[in-house]
JSON list of C-alpha atoms in Angstrom, two decimals:
[
{"chain": "A", "resi": 10, "resn": "MET", "atom": "CA", "xyz": [7.65, -10.04, -15.15]},
{"chain": "A", "resi": 11, "resn": "THR", "atom": "CA", "xyz": [9.31, -6.71, -14.32]},
{"chain": "A", "resi": 12, "resn": "SER", "atom": "CA", "xyz": [12.63, -8.08, -15.58]},
{"chain": "A", "resi": 13, "resn": "GLU", "atom": "CA", "xyz": [11.15, -7.80, -19.08]},
{"chain": "A", "resi": 14, "resn": "VAL", "atom": "CA", "xyz": [10.22, -4.11, -18.78]},
{"chain": "A", "resi": 15, "resn": "VAL", "atom": "CA", "xyz": [12.71, -2.67, -16.25]},
{"chain": "A", "resi": 16, "resn": "GLU", "atom": "CA", "xyz": [15.99, -2.27, -18.11]},
{"chain": "A", "resi": 17, "resn": "ASN", "atom": "CA", "xyz": [17.97, -0.48, -15.39]},
{"chain": "A", "resi": 18, "resn": "GLU", "atom": "CA", "xyz": [16.96, -1.08, -11.77]},
{"chain": "A", "resi": 19, "resn": "PHE", "atom": "CA", "xyz": [18.86, 1.90, -10.34]},
{"chain": "A", "resi": 20, "resn": "GLU", "atom": "CA", "xyz": [17.25, 4.20, -12.91]},
{"chain": "A", "resi": 21, "resn": "PHE", "atom": "CA", "xyz": [13.80, 2.66, -12.24]},
{"chain": "A", "resi": 22, "resn": "TYR", "atom": "CA", "xyz": [14.00, 3.65, -8.55]},
{"chain": "A", "resi": 23, "resn": "SER", "atom": "CA", "xyz": [15.77, 6.99, -8.89]},
{"chain": "A", "resi": 24, "resn": "LYS", "atom": "CA", "xyz": [13.38, 8.20, -11.61]},
{"chain": "A", "resi": 25, "resn": "ALA", "atom": "CA", "xyz": [10.39, 7.35, -9.39]},
{"chain": "A", "resi": 26, "resn": "GLU", "atom": "CA", "xyz": [11.90, 9.22, -6.44]},
{"chain": "A", "resi": 27, "resn": "LYS", "atom": "CA", "xyz": [12.46, 12.26, -8.64]},
{"chain": "A", "resi": 28, "resn": "TYR", "atom": "CA", "xyz": [8.88, 12.08, -9.96]},
{"chain": "A", "resi": 29, "resn": "TRP", "atom": "CA", "xyz": [7.34, 12.09, -6.47]},
{"chain": "A", "resi": 30, "resn": "LYS", "atom": "CA", "xyz": [9.55, 14.97, -5.31]},
{"chain": "A", "resi": 31, "resn": "ASP", "atom": "CA", "xyz": [7.74, 17.16, -7.86]},
{"chain": "A", "resi": 32, "resn": "VAL", "atom": "CA", "xyz": [4.21, 16.05, -6.89]},
{"chain": "A", "resi": 33, "resn": "PRO", "atom": "CA", "xyz": [2.17, 18.47, -4.71]},
{"chain": "A", "resi": 34, "resn": "ALA", "atom": "CA", "xyz": [1.79, 17.30, -1.10]},
{"chain": "A", "resi": 35, "resn": "THR", "atom": "CA", "xyz": [-2.03, 17.20, -1.35]},
{"chain": "A", "resi": 36, "resn": "VAL", "atom": "CA", "xyz": [-4.68, 14.48, -1.55]},
{"chain": "A", "resi": 37, "resn": "ASP", "atom": "CA", "xyz": [-5.13, 15.30, -5.25]},
{"chain": "A", "resi": 38, "resn": "GLY", "atom": "CA", "xyz": [-1.37, 14.97, -5.72]},
{"chain": "A", "resi": 39, "resn": "MET", "atom": "CA", "xyz": [-1.32, 11.60, -3.95]},
{"chain": "A", "resi": 40, "resn": "LEU", "atom": "CA", "xyz": [-4.11, 10.35, -6.22]},
{"chain": "A", "resi": 41, "resn": "GLY", "atom": "CA", "xyz": [-2.75, 11.67, -9.52]},
{"chain": "A", "resi": 42, "resn": "GLY", "atom": "CA", "xyz": [-5.51, 14.23, -9.98]},
{"chain": "A", "resi": 43, "resn": "TYR", "atom": "CA", "xyz": [-8.26, 11.85, -8.84]},
{"chain": "A", "resi": 44, "resn": "GLY", "atom": "CA", "xyz": [-8.73, 13.33, -5.37]},
{"chain": "A", "resi": 45, "resn": "HIS", "atom": "CA", "xyz": [-12.50, 13.08, -5.79]},
{"chain": "A", "resi": 46, "resn": "ILE", "atom": "CA", "xyz": [-12.37, 9.25, -5.53]},
{"chain": "A", "resi": 47, "resn": "SER", "atom": "CA", "xyz": [-10.77, 9.33, -2.07]},
{"chain": "A", "resi": 48, "resn": "SER", "atom": "CA", "xyz": [-13.98, 8.83, -0.08]},
{"chain": "A", "resi": 49, "resn": "ILE", "atom": "CA", "xyz": [-15.17, 5.96, -2.32]},
{"chain": "A", "resi": 50, "resn": "ASP", "atom": "CA", "xyz": [-11.76, 4.34, -1.86]},
{"chain": "A", "resi": 51, "resn": "ILE", "atom": "CA", "xyz": [-11.64, 4.77, 1.93]},
{"chain": "A", "resi": 52, "resn": "ASN", "atom": "CA", "xyz": [-15.22, 3.56, 2.48]},
{"chain": "A", "resi": 53, "resn": "SER", "atom": "CA", "xyz": [-14.59, 0.38, 0.48]},
{"chain": "A", "resi": 54, "resn": "SER", "atom": "CA", "xyz": [-11.29, -0.24, 2.28]},
{"chain": "A", "resi": 55, "resn": "ARG", "atom": "CA", "xyz": [-12.97, 0.18, 5.68]},
{"chain": "A", "resi": 56, "resn": "LYS", "atom": "CA", "xyz": [-15.64, -2.40, 4.84]},
{"chain": "A", "resi": 57, "resn": "PHE", "atom": "CA", "xyz": [-12.99, -4.80, 3.54]},
{"chain": "A", "resi": 58, "resn": "LEU", "atom": "CA", "xyz": [-10.80, -4.37, 6.63]},
{"chain": "A", "resi": 59, "resn": "GLN", "atom": "CA", "xyz": [-13.57, -4.56, 9.21]},
{"chain": "A", "resi": 60, "resn": "ARG", "atom": "CA", "xyz": [-14.45, -8.14, 8.27]},
{"chain": "A", "resi": 61, "resn": "PHE", "atom": "CA", "xyz": [-11.09, -9.13, 9.84]},
{"chain": "A", "resi": 62, "resn": "LEU", "atom": "CA", "xyz": [-11.48, -6.89, 12.90]},
{"chain": "A", "resi": 63, "resn": "ARG", "atom": "CA", "xyz": [-14.85, -8.30, 14.00]},
{"chain": "A", "resi": 64, "resn": "ASP", "atom": "CA", "xyz": [-15.21, -10.64, 16.98]},
{"chain": "A", "resi": 65, "resn": "GLY", "atom": "CA", "xyz": [-14.03, -14.22, 16.60]},
{"chain": "A", "resi": 66, "resn": "PRO", "atom": "CA", "xyz": [-11.21, -16.57, 17.59]},
{"chain": "A", "resi": 67, "resn": "ASN", "atom": "CA", "xyz": [-8.95, -15.44, 14.70]},
{"chain": "A", "resi": 68, "resn": "ARG", "atom": "CA", "xyz": [-9.83, -11.76, 14.93]},
{"chain": "A", "resi": 69, "resn": "THR", "atom": "CA", "xyz": [-7.13, -9.36, 13.77]},
{"chain": "A", "resi": 70, "resn": "GLY", "atom": "CA", "xyz": [-6.04, -6.99, 16.53]},
{"chain": "A", "resi": 71, "resn": "THR", "atom": "CA", "xyz": [-6.32, -3.20, 16.51]},
{"chain": "A", "resi": 72, "resn": "THR", "atom": "CA", "xyz": [-3.17, -2.21, 18.39]},
{"chain": "A", "resi": 73, "resn": "ARG", "atom": "CA", "xyz": [-0.85, -1.11, 15.61]},
{"chain": "A", "resi": 74, "resn": "ALA", "atom": "CA", "xyz": [-0.91, -0.64, 11.82]},
{"chain": "A", "resi": 75, "resn": "LEU", "atom": "CA", "xyz": [1.71, 0.24, 9.22]},
{"chain": "A", "resi": 76, "resn": "ASP", "atom": "CA", "xyz": [0.90, 2.45, 6.21]},
{"chain": "A", "resi": 77, "resn": "CYS", "atom": "CA", "xyz": [3.30, 1.68, 3.33]},
{"chain": "A", "resi": 78, "resn": "GLY", "atom": "CA", "xyz": [3.78, 4.30, 0.62]},
{"chain": "A", "resi": 79, "resn": "ALA", "atom": "CA", "xyz": [1.87, 6.54, 3.01]},
{"chain": "A", "resi": 80, "resn": "GLY", "atom": "CA", "xyz": [2.42, 9.88, 1.28]},
{"chain": "A", "resi": 81, "resn": "ILE", "atom": "CA", "xyz": [0.90, 12.70, 3.35]},
{"chain": "A", "resi": 82, "resn": "GLY", "atom": "CA", "xyz": [-1.17, 10.19, 5.35]},
{"chain": "A", "resi": 83, "resn": "ARG", "atom": "CA", "xyz": [-4.50, 10.08, 3.51]},
{"chain": "A", "resi": 84, "resn": "ILE", "atom": "CA", "xyz": [-5.03, 6.41, 4.47]},
{"chain": "A", "resi": 85, "resn": "THR", "atom": "CA", "xyz": [-3.49, 6.84, 7.92]},
{"chain": "A", "resi": 86, "resn": "LYS", "atom": "CA", "xyz": [-5.88, 9.71, 8.69]},
{"chain": "A", "resi": 87, "resn": "ARG", "atom": "CA", "xyz": [-9.13, 8.35, 7.31]},
{"chain": "A", "resi": 88, "resn": "LEU", "atom": "CA", "xyz": [-8.77, 4.56, 7.51]},
{"chain": "A", "resi": 89, "resn": "LEU", "atom": "CA", "xyz": [-6.11, 3.47, 10.01]},
{"chain": "A", "resi": 90, "resn": "LEU", "atom": "CA", "xyz": [-6.14, 6.01, 12.87]},
{"chain": "A", "resi": 91, "resn": "PRO", "atom": "CA", "xyz": [-9.92, 5.60, 13.42]},
{"chain": "A", "resi": 92, "resn": "LEU", "atom": "CA", "xyz": [-9.44, 1.81, 13.79]},
{"chain": "A", "resi": 93, "resn": "PHE", "atom": "CA", "xyz": [-6.00, 1.34, 15.41]},
{"chain": "A", "resi": 94, "resn": "LYS", "atom": "CA", "xyz": [-4.40, 2.66, 18.60]},
{"chain": "A", "resi": 95, "resn": "THR", "atom": "CA", "xyz": [-1.15, 3.61, 16.85]},
{"chain": "A", "resi": 96, "resn": "VAL", "atom": "CA", "xyz": [0.08, 3.82, 13.26]},
{"chain": "A", "resi": 97, "resn": "ASP", "atom": "CA", "xyz": [3.53, 3.93, 11.66]},
{"chain": "A", "resi": 98, "resn": "MET", "atom": "CA", "xyz": [4.05, 5.50, 8.24]},
{"chain": "A", "resi": 99, "resn": "VAL", "atom": "CA", "xyz": [6.72, 4.81, 5.63]},
{"chain": "A", "resi": 100, "resn": "ASP", "atom": "CA", "xyz": [7.31, 6.75, 2.43]},
{"chain": "A", "resi": 101, "resn": "VAL", "atom": "CA", "xyz": [10.27, 7.53, 0.19]},
{"chain": "A", "resi": 102, "resn": "THR", "atom": "CA", "xyz": [9.49, 11.29, 0.03]},
{"chain": "A", "resi": 103, "resn": "GLN", "atom": "CA", "xyz": [10.46, 13.30, 3.11]},
{"chain": "A", "resi": 104, "resn": "ASP", "atom": "CA", "xyz": [8.36, 16.31, 2.08]},
{"chain": "A", "resi": 105, "resn": "PHE", "atom": "CA", "xyz": [5.20, 14.17, 2.22]},
{"chain": "A", "resi": 106, "resn": "LEU", "atom": "CA", "xyz": [6.00, 12.91, 5.71]},
{"chain": "A", "resi": 107, "resn": "THR", "atom": "CA", "xyz": [6.72, 16.46, 6.87]},
{"chain": "A", "resi": 108, "resn": "LYS", "atom": "CA", "xyz": [3.36, 17.62, 5.45]},
{"chain": "A", "resi": 109, "resn": "ALA", "atom": "CA", "xyz": [1.64, 14.65, 7.16]},
{"chain": "A", "resi": 110, "resn": "LYS", "atom": "CA", "xyz": [2.38, 16.11, 10.58]},
{"chain": "A", "resi": 111, "resn": "SER", "atom": "CA", "xyz": [0.08, 19.06, 9.88]},
{"chain": "A", "resi": 112, "resn": "TYR", "atom": "CA", "xyz": [-2.38, 17.18, 7.62]},
{"chain": "A", "resi": 113, "resn": "LEU", "atom": "CA", "xyz": [-3.13, 14.56, 10.28]},
{"chain": "A", "resi": 114, "resn": "GLY", "atom": "CA", "xyz": [-4.04, 17.12, 12.92]},
{"chain": "A", "resi": 115, "resn": "GLU", "atom": "CA", "xyz": [-4.52, 16.18, 16.59]},
{"chain": "A", "resi": 116, "resn": "GLU", "atom": "CA", "xyz": [-4.97, 12.48, 15.87]},
{"chain": "A", "resi": 117, "resn": "GLY", "atom": "CA", "xyz": [-1.50, 12.48, 14.34]},
{"chain": "A", "resi": 118, "resn": "ARG", "atom": "CA", "xyz": [-0.12, 12.25, 17.88]},
{"chain": "A", "resi": 119, "resn": "ARG", "atom": "CA", "xyz": [-0.89, 8.53, 17.62]},
{"chain": "A", "resi": 120, "resn": "VAL", "atom": "CA", "xyz": [1.52, 8.13, 14.70]},
{"chain": "A", "resi": 121, "resn": "ARG", "atom": "CA", "xyz": [4.58, 6.68, 16.40]},
{"chain": "A", "resi": 122, "resn": "ASN", "atom": "CA", "xyz": [7.10, 6.63, 13.56]},
{"chain": "A", "resi": 123, "resn": "TYR", "atom": "CA", "xyz": [7.60, 8.39, 10.25]},
{"chain": "A", "resi": 124, "resn": "PHE", "atom": "CA", "xyz": [10.06, 6.26, 8.27]},
{"chain": "A", "resi": 125, "resn": "CYS", "atom": "CA", "xyz": [11.57, 7.91, 5.18]},
{"chain": "A", "resi": 126, "resn": "CYS", "atom": "CA", "xyz": [12.62, 4.92, 3.10]},
{"chain": "A", "resi": 127, "resn": "GLY", "atom": "CA", "xyz": [11.88, 3.07, -0.15]},
{"chain": "A", "resi": 128, "resn": "LEU", "atom": "CA", "xyz": [10.04, -0.19, 0.49]},
{"chain": "A", "resi": 129, "resn": "GLN", "atom": "CA", "xyz": [12.80, -2.14, -1.26]},
{"chain": "A", "resi": 130, "resn": "ASP", "atom": "CA", "xyz": [15.06, -1.12, 1.66]},
{"chain": "A", "resi": 131, "resn": "PHE", "atom": "CA", "xyz": [12.49, -1.16, 4.48]},
{"chain": "A", "resi": 132, "resn": "SER", "atom": "CA", "xyz": [12.04, -3.89, 7.08]},
{"chain": "A", "resi": 133, "resn": "PRO", "atom": "CA", "xyz": [8.99, -3.77, 9.36]},
{"chain": "A", "resi": 134, "resn": "GLU", "atom": "CA", "xyz": [9.83, -4.48, 12.98]},
{"chain": "A", "resi": 135, "resn": "PRO", "atom": "CA", "xyz": [9.22, -8.23, 13.54]},
{"chain": "A", "resi": 136, "resn": "ASN", "atom": "CA", "xyz": [6.00, -9.33, 15.31]},
{"chain": "A", "resi": 137, "resn": "SER", "atom": "CA", "xyz": [4.76, -5.74, 15.60]},
{"chain": "A", "resi": 138, "resn": "TYR", "atom": "CA", "xyz": [1.80, -5.02, 13.34]},
{"chain": "A", "resi": 139, "resn": "ASP", "atom": "CA", "xyz": [-1.81, -6.18, 13.26]},
{"chain": "A", "resi": 140, "resn": "VAL", "atom": "CA", "xyz": [-2.27, -4.76, 9.76]},
{"chain": "A", "resi": 141, "resn": "ILE", "atom": "CA", "xyz": [0.30, -3.77, 7.15]},
{"chain": "A", "resi": 142, "resn": "TRP", "atom": "CA", "xyz": [-1.49, -1.71, 4.49]},
{"chain": "A", "resi": 143, "resn": "ILE", "atom": "CA", "xyz": [0.23, -1.36, 1.09]},
{"chain": "A", "resi": 144, "resn": "GLN", "atom": "CA", "xyz": [-1.72, 0.80, -1.36]},
{"chain": "A", "resi": 145, "resn": "TRP", "atom": "CA", "xyz": [-0.81, 2.15, -4.80]},
{"chain": "A", "resi": 146, "resn": "VAL", "atom": "CA", "xyz": [2.88, 1.52, -4.33]},
{"chain": "A", "resi": 147, "resn": "ILE", "atom": "CA", "xyz": [3.73, -2.08, -5.36]},
{"chain": "A", "resi": 148, "resn": "GLY", "atom": "CA", "xyz": [4.26, -0.83, -8.93]},
{"chain": "A", "resi": 149, "resn": "HIS", "atom": "CA", "xyz": [7.37, 0.97, -7.70]},
{"chain": "A", "resi": 150, "resn": "LEU", "atom": "CA", "xyz": [9.03, -2.35, -6.75]},
{"chain": "A", "resi": 151, "resn": "THR", "atom": "CA", "xyz": [10.58, -4.97, -9.01]},
{"chain": "A", "resi": 152, "resn": "ASP", "atom": "CA", "xyz": [9.15, -8.49, -8.68]},
{"chain": "A", "resi": 153, "resn": "ASN", "atom": "CA", "xyz": [12.11, -9.69, -6.59]},
{"chain": "A", "resi": 154, "resn": "HIS", "atom": "CA", "xyz": [12.01, -6.66, -4.29]},
{"chain": "A", "resi": 155, "resn": "LEU", "atom": "CA", "xyz": [8.22, -6.96, -3.89]},
{"chain": "A", "resi": 156, "resn": "SER", "atom": "CA", "xyz": [8.47, -10.64, -2.99]},
{"chain": "A", "resi": 157, "resn": "ASP", "atom": "CA", "xyz": [11.28, -9.96, -0.51]},
{"chain": "A", "resi": 158, "resn": "PHE", "atom": "CA", "xyz": [9.39, -7.03, 1.01]},
{"chain": "A", "resi": 159, "resn": "LEU", "atom": "CA", "xyz": [6.27, -9.18, 1.47]},
{"chain": "A", "resi": 160, "resn": "LYS", "atom": "CA", "xyz": [8.39, -11.81, 3.24]},
{"chain": "A", "resi": 161, "resn": "ARG", "atom": "CA", "xyz": [9.61, -9.12, 5.65]},
{"chain": "A", "resi": 162, "resn": "CYS", "atom": "CA", "xyz": [5.99, -7.97, 6.12]},
{"chain": "A", "resi": 163, "resn": "ARG", "atom": "CA", "xyz": [4.99, -11.53, 7.00]},
{"chain": "A", "resi": 164, "resn": "ALA", "atom": "CA", "xyz": [7.64, -11.51, 9.73]},
{"chain": "A", "resi": 165, "resn": "GLY", "atom": "CA", "xyz": [6.32, -8.13, 10.90]},
{"chain": "A", "resi": 166, "resn": "LEU", "atom": "CA", "xyz": [2.82, -9.43, 11.69]},
{"chain": "A", "resi": 167, "resn": "ARG", "atom": "CA", "xyz": [1.46, -10.04, 15.17]},
{"chain": "A", "resi": 168, "resn": "PRO", "atom": "CA", "xyz": [-0.68, -13.18, 15.74]},
{"chain": "A", "resi": 169, "resn": "ASN", "atom": "CA", "xyz": [-3.73, -13.08, 13.38]},
{"chain": "A", "resi": 170, "resn": "GLY", "atom": "CA", "xyz": [-2.26, -10.04, 11.64]},
{"chain": "A", "resi": 171, "resn": "ILE", "atom": "CA", "xyz": [-2.81, -9.44, 7.92]},
{"chain": "A", "resi": 172, "resn": "VAL", "atom": "CA", "xyz": [-1.01, -7.82, 5.02]},
{"chain": "A", "resi": 173, "resn": "VAL", "atom": "CA", "xyz": [-3.28, -5.89, 2.63]},
{"chain": "A", "resi": 174, "resn": "ILE", "atom": "CA", "xyz": [-2.36, -4.85, -0.91]},
{"chain": "A", "resi": 175, "resn": "LYS", "atom": "CA", "xyz": [-4.67, -2.49, -2.79]},
{"chain": "A", "resi": 176, "resn": "ASP", "atom": "CA", "xyz": [-3.53, -1.55, -6.27]},
{"chain": "A", "resi": 177, "resn": "ASN", "atom": "CA", "xyz": [-4.15, -1.21, -9.98]},
{"chain": "A", "resi": 178, "resn": "MET", "atom": "CA", "xyz": [-4.24, -4.42, -12.02]},
{"chain": "A", "resi": 179, "resn": "ALA", "atom": "CA", "xyz": [-3.40, -4.65, -15.72]},
{"chain": "A", "resi": 180, "resn": "GLN", "atom": "CA", "xyz": [-5.58, -6.68, -18.07]},
{"chain": "A", "resi": 181, "resn": "GLU", "atom": "CA", "xyz": [-2.64, -8.81, -19.14]},
{"chain": "A", "resi": 182, "resn": "GLY", "atom": "CA", "xyz": [1.06, -9.05, -18.36]},
{"chain": "A", "resi": 183, "resn": "VAL", "atom": "CA", "xyz": [3.17, -6.21, -16.97]},
{"chain": "A", "resi": 184, "resn": "ILE", "atom": "CA", "xyz": [2.87, -2.65, -18.28]},
{"chain": "A", "resi": 185, "resn": "MET", "atom": "CA", "xyz": [5.53, 0.02, -17.76]},
{"chain": "A", "resi": 186, "resn": "ASP", "atom": "CA", "xyz": [4.60, 3.64, -17.02]},
{"chain": "A", "resi": 187, "resn": "ASP", "atom": "CA", "xyz": [7.56, 5.82, -17.96]},
{"chain": "A", "resi": 188, "resn": "VAL", "atom": "CA", "xyz": [6.02, 8.96, -16.46]},
{"chain": "A", "resi": 189, "resn": "ASP", "atom": "CA", "xyz": [6.23, 7.92, -12.79]},
{"chain": "A", "resi": 190, "resn": "SER", "atom": "CA", "xyz": [8.57, 4.94, -13.39]},
{"chain": "A", "resi": 191, "resn": "SER", "atom": "CA", "xyz": [6.20, 2.24, -12.19]},
{"chain": "A", "resi": 192, "resn": "VAL", "atom": "CA", "xyz": [4.75, -1.03, -13.46]},
{"chain": "A", "resi": 193, "resn": "CYS", "atom": "CA", "xyz": [1.21, -2.37, -13.47]},
{"chain": "A", "resi": 194, "resn": "ARG", "atom": "CA", "xyz": [0.88, -6.15, -13.17]},
{"chain": "A", "resi": 195, "resn": "ASP", "atom": "CA", "xyz": [-2.04, -8.39, -13.99]},
{"chain": "A", "resi": 196, "resn": "LEU", "atom": "CA", "xyz": [-3.83, -10.43, -11.31]},
{"chain": "A", "resi": 197, "resn": "ASP", "atom": "CA", "xyz": [-2.00, -13.69, -12.04]},
{"chain": "A", "resi": 198, "resn": "VAL", "atom": "CA", "xyz": [1.42, -12.06, -11.72]},
{"chain": "A", "resi": 199, "resn": "VAL", "atom": "CA", "xyz": [0.48, -10.46, -8.38]},
{"chain": "A", "resi": 200, "resn": "ARG", "atom": "CA", "xyz": [-0.95, -13.73, -7.03]},
{"chain": "A", "resi": 201, "resn": "LYS", "atom": "CA", "xyz": [2.26, -15.56, -8.01]},
{"chain": "A", "resi": 202, "resn": "ILE", "atom": "CA", "xyz": [4.41, -12.99, -6.17]},
{"chain": "A", "resi": 203, "resn": "ILE", "atom": "CA", "xyz": [2.19, -13.31, -3.08]},
{"chain": "A", "resi": 204, "resn": "ARG", "atom": "CA", "xyz": [2.61, -17.10, -3.13]},
{"chain": "A", "resi": 205, "resn": "ARG", "atom": "CA", "xyz": [6.34, -16.77, -3.69]},
{"chain": "A", "resi": 206, "resn": "ALA", "atom": "CA", "xyz": [6.55, -14.66, -0.53]},
{"chain": "A", "resi": 207, "resn": "GLY", "atom": "CA", "xyz": [4.99, -17.53, 1.44]},
{"chain": "A", "resi": 208, "resn": "LEU", "atom": "CA", "xyz": [1.71, -15.70, 2.05]},
{"chain": "A", "resi": 209, "resn": "HIS", "atom": "CA", "xyz": [-1.78, -17.18, 1.70]},
{"chain": "A", "resi": 210, "resn": "LEU", "atom": "CA", "xyz": [-4.65, -15.20, 0.23]},
{"chain": "A", "resi": 211, "resn": "LEU", "atom": "CA", "xyz": [-7.56, -14.78, 2.64]},
{"chain": "A", "resi": 212, "resn": "ALA", "atom": "CA", "xyz": [-9.72, -12.47, 0.52]},
{"chain": "A", "resi": 213, "resn": "GLU", "atom": "CA", "xyz": [-9.68, -10.69, -2.83]},
{"chain": "A", "resi": 214, "resn": "GLU", "atom": "CA", "xyz": [-12.07, -7.98, -3.95]},
{"chain": "A", "resi": 215, "resn": "ARG", "atom": "CA", "xyz": [-12.46, -5.68, -6.94]},
{"chain": "A", "resi": 216, "resn": "GLN", "atom": "CA", "xyz": [-13.08, -2.01, -6.13]},
{"chain": "A", "resi": 217, "resn": "GLU", "atom": "CA", "xyz": [-16.41, -0.73, -7.41]},
{"chain": "A", "resi": 218, "resn": "ASN", "atom": "CA", "xyz": [-17.55, 2.76, -8.47]},
{"chain": "A", "resi": 219, "resn": "PHE", "atom": "CA", "xyz": [-14.19, 4.03, -9.71]},
{"chain": "A", "resi": 220, "resn": "PRO", "atom": "CA", "xyz": [-13.97, 5.98, -13.01]},
{"chain": "A", "resi": 221, "resn": "ASP", "atom": "CA", "xyz": [-14.11, 3.74, -16.09]},
{"chain": "A", "resi": 222, "resn": "GLU", "atom": "CA", "xyz": [-10.90, 5.16, -17.58]},
{"chain": "A", "resi": 223, "resn": "ILE", "atom": "CA", "xyz": [-8.57, 3.99, -14.80]},
{"chain": "A", "resi": 224, "resn": "TYR", "atom": "CA", "xyz": [-7.16, 0.51, -14.27]},
{"chain": "A", "resi": 225, "resn": "HIS", "atom": "CA", "xyz": [-9.25, -1.98, -12.32]},
{"chain": "A", "resi": 226, "resn": "VAL", "atom": "CA", "xyz": [-8.28, -1.85, -8.64]},
{"chain": "A", "resi": 227, "resn": "TYR", "atom": "CA", "xyz": [-8.15, -4.96, -6.45]},
{"chain": "A", "resi": 228, "resn": "THR", "atom": "CA", "xyz": [-7.67, -5.46, -2.71]},
{"chain": "A", "resi": 229, "resn": "PHE", "atom": "CA", "xyz": [-5.96, -8.58, -1.32]},
{"chain": "A", "resi": 230, "resn": "ALA", "atom": "CA", "xyz": [-5.72, -9.71, 2.30]},
{"chain": "A", "resi": 231, "resn": "MET", "atom": "CA", "xyz": [-3.10, -12.30, 3.20]},
{"chain": "A", "resi": 232, "resn": "ARG", "atom": "CA", "xyz": [-1.07, -13.78, 6.00]}
]
């Protein structure tokens, strides 16, 4: 539980904000020096997502997506804009959202909103999104804030919409990273928080072909 490793909540959030303000607004910066894994990541995410977008009575729509912890828009540009009519982005660092407007190019005209906000304070517009994509950012939320945010995401879904989390998973327990002021949770802890938010897991998948030295990465779809 984050309550065991986060001693001061205000400091936990403010230190993370300060860390990201000093990170270069580049793909390599967004990925902590692992920019070379971006294509592997995006290709796997596309395959995972497309299983919900295929034809069928419970097919997830393709009208609007939300990119949470969007940074400069790496996922918006390469995963979401090719699949959805419009995308909204939310990130705590204004410089990243400013950079996104040039990074996204012409297709960026289909980004409707750039929200500068921490996810602990952000509420998706109710009944608005087919997909809410949350990648490499849940570690910046305490357990309570993550659970509450996921509840708000659930309310933000359109019919047959899904919430997707893609993130690092610890081997056991909750591990604190003092450098960027984040935590890494194990699979059981994440599943418990998802259940606590009233969401049901639809699919879970481990990312393949990532470097051996980094945490295992898992993708979850839920509604």
